[in-house]
Coordinates of C-alpha atoms in Angstrom, one line a residue:
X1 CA 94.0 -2.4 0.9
X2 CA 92.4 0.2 3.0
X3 CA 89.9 -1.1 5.5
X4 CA 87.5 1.4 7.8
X5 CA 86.5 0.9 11.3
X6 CA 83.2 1.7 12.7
X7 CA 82.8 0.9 16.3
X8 CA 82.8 -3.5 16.3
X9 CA 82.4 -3.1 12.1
X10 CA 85.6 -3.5 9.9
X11 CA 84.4 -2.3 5.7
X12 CA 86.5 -2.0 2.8
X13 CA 85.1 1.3 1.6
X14 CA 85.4 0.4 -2.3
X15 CA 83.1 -2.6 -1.9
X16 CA 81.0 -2.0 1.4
X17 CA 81.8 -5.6 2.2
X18 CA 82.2 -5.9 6.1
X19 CA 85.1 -7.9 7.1
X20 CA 86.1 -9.6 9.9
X21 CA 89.3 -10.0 12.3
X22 CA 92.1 -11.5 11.3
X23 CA 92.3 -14.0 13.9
X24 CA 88.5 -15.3 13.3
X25 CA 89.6 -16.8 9.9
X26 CA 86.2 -18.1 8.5
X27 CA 87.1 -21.5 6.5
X28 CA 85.6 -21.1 2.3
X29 CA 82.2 -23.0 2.2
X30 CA 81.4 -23.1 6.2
X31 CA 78.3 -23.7 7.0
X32 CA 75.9 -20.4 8.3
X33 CA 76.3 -21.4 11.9
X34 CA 80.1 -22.3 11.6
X35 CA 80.4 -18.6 10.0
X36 CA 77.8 -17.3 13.1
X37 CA 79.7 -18.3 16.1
X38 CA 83.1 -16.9 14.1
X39 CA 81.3 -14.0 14.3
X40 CA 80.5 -13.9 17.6
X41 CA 83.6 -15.0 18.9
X42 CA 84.5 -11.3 17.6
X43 CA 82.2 -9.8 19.3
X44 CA 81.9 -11.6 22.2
X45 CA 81.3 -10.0 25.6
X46 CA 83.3 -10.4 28.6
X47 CA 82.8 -13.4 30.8
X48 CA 81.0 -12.5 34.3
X49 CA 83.3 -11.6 37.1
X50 CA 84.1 -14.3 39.5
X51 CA 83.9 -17.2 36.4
X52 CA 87.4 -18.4 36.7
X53 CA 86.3 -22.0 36.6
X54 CA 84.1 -21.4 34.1
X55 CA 86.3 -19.5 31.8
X56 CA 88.8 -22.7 32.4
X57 CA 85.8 -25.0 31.3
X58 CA 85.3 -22.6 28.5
X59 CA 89.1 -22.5 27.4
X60 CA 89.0 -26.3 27.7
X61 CA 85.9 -26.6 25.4
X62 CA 87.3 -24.1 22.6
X63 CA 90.4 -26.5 22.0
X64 CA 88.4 -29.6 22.5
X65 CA 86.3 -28.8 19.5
X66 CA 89.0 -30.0 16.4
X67 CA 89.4 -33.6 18.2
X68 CA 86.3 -34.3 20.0
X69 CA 82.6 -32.7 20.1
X70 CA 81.2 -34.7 22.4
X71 CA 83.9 -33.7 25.0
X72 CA 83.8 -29.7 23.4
X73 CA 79.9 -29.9 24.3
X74 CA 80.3 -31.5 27.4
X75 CA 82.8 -29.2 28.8
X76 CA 80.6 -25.7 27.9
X77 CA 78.0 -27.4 29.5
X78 CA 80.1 -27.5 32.8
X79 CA 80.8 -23.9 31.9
X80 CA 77.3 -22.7 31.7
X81 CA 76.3 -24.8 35.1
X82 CA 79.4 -23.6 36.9
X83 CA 78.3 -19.6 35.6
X84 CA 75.1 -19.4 34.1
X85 CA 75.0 -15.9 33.2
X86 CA 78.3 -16.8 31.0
X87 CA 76.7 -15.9 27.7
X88 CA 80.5 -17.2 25.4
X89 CA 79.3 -20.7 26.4
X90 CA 75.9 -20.0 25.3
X91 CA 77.1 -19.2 22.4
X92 CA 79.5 -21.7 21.1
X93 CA 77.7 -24.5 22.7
X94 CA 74.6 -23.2 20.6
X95 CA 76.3 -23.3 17.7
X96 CA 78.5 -26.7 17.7
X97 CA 74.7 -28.2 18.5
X98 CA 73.0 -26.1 15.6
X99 CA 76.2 -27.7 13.6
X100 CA 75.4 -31.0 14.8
X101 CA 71.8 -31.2 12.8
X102 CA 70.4 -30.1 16.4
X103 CA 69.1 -26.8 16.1
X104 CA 65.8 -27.1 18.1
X105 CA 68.2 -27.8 21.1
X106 CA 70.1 -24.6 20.1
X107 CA 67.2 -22.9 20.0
X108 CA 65.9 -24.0 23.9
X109 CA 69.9 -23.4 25.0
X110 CA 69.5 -19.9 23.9
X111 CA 66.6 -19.2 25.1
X112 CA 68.1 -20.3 28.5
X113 CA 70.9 -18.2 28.0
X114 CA 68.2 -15.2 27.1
X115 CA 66.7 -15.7 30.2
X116 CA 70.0 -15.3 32.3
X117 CA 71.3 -12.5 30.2
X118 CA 68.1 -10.6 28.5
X119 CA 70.7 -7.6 27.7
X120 CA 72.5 -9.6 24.8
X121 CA 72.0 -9.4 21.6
X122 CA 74.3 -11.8 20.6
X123 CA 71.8 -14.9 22.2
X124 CA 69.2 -13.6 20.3
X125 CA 70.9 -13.1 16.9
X126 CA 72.6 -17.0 17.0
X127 CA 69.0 -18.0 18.1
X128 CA 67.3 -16.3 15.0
X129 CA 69.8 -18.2 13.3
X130 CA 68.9 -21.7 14.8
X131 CA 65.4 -21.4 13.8
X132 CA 66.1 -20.3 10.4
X133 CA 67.3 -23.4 10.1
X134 CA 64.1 -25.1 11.6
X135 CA 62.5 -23.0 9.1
X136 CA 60.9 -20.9 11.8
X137 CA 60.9 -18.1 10.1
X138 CA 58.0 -15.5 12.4
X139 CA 59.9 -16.7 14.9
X140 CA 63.7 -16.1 13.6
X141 CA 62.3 -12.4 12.5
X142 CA 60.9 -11.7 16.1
X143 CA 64.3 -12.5 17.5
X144 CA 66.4 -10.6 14.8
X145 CA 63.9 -7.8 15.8
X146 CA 65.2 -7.8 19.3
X147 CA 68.0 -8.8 18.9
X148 CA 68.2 -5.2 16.8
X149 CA 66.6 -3.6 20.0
X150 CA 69.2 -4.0 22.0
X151 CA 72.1 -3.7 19.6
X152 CA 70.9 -1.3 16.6
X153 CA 74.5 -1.7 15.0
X154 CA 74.2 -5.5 14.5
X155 CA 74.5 -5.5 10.8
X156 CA 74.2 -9.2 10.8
X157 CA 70.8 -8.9 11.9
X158 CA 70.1 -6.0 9.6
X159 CA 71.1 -8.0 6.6
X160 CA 69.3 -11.7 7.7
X161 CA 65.8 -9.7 8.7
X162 CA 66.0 -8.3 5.2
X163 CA 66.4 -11.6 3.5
X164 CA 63.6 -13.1 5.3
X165 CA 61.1 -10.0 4.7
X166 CA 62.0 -10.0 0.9
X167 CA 61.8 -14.1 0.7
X168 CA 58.1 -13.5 2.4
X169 CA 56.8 -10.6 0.2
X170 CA 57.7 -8.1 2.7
X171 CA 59.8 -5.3 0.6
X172 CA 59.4 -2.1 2.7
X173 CA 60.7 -4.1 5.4
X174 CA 63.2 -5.7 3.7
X175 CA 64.3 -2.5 2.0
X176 CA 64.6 -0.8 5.9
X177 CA 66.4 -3.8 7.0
X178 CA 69.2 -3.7 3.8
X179 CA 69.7 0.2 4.0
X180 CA 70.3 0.0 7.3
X181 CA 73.0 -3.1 6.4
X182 CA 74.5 -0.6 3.8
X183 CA 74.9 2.3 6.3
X184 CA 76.6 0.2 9.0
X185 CA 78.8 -1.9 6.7
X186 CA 80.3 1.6 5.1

């Protein structure tokens, strides 16, 4: 199989479908969040300097999730208190609560995180995701829009603001959105 990189994008060029690392290994069936932090796990940015304890906390949580949630959600909560600008726990903590049936609380811990690191698109991507799922749909679009501000490559974002203009009768939109999925997924 040939496969094509394009800066964080991995395509198979005889199907356009964008694929992901290896060592992400999205399960058959997960659910859109379980698939979302996968994702971002592959893109994730580095952890702020001086976050040893935090990154510790972090590491700690990460195996905690297969045998106990509660303790996995507990322990990136001490990672985001110890460094708050360390957007990883933001991240997966956002999306084992989203996971959990508790998506509005995904939604305020991202918008914490957005408030310590306004520069990341990936906060504002998992968050449009979270209110999907609340069927907040205005407001998922506005942050897929800036998430897409920061990060014009995000072709995640690309292909879910597509969906959500073409579900609500918006097809020039939608049509922008999934051409510019189809140019960044070649």
């Amino acid at each position: 199989d040939m496969v094509v990189r394009t800066g964080h994008a991995r395509w198979a060029p005889d199907t356009g479908q964008l694929l992901m690392d290896v060592d992400v290994g999205v399960e058959p069936g997960a659910s859109p969040p379980a698939v979302i932090r996968q994702l971002a796990a592959a893109r994730r940015p580095a952890a702020p300097a001086g976050t040893a304890r935090a990154a510790e906390l972090f590491t700690q949580a990460e195996a905690l999730e297969s045998v106990d949630l509660a303790a996995a959600e507990r322990a990136y909560g001490q990672a985001i208190a110890v460094a708050p600008d360390f957007t990883n726990a933001y991240l997966n903590l956002g999306a084992l609560l989203c996971e959990g049936g508790q998506c509005a609380a995904a939604v305020r811990l991202f918008t914490q995180g957005i408030a310590r690191r306004p520069d990341e698109p990936l906060l504002y991507f998992n968050r449009a995701v979270a209110l999907e799922d609340l069927q907040r749909f205005g407001e998922a679009l506005e942050s897929y829009d800036l998430a897409l501000q920061l990060d014009p490559d995000l072709a995640d974002a690309h292909f879910n603001a597509g969906r959500l203009h073409d579900k609500h009768g918006h097809p020039q939109r939608a049509i922008r959105h999934y051409s510019a999925y189809r140019r960044l997924s070649r």
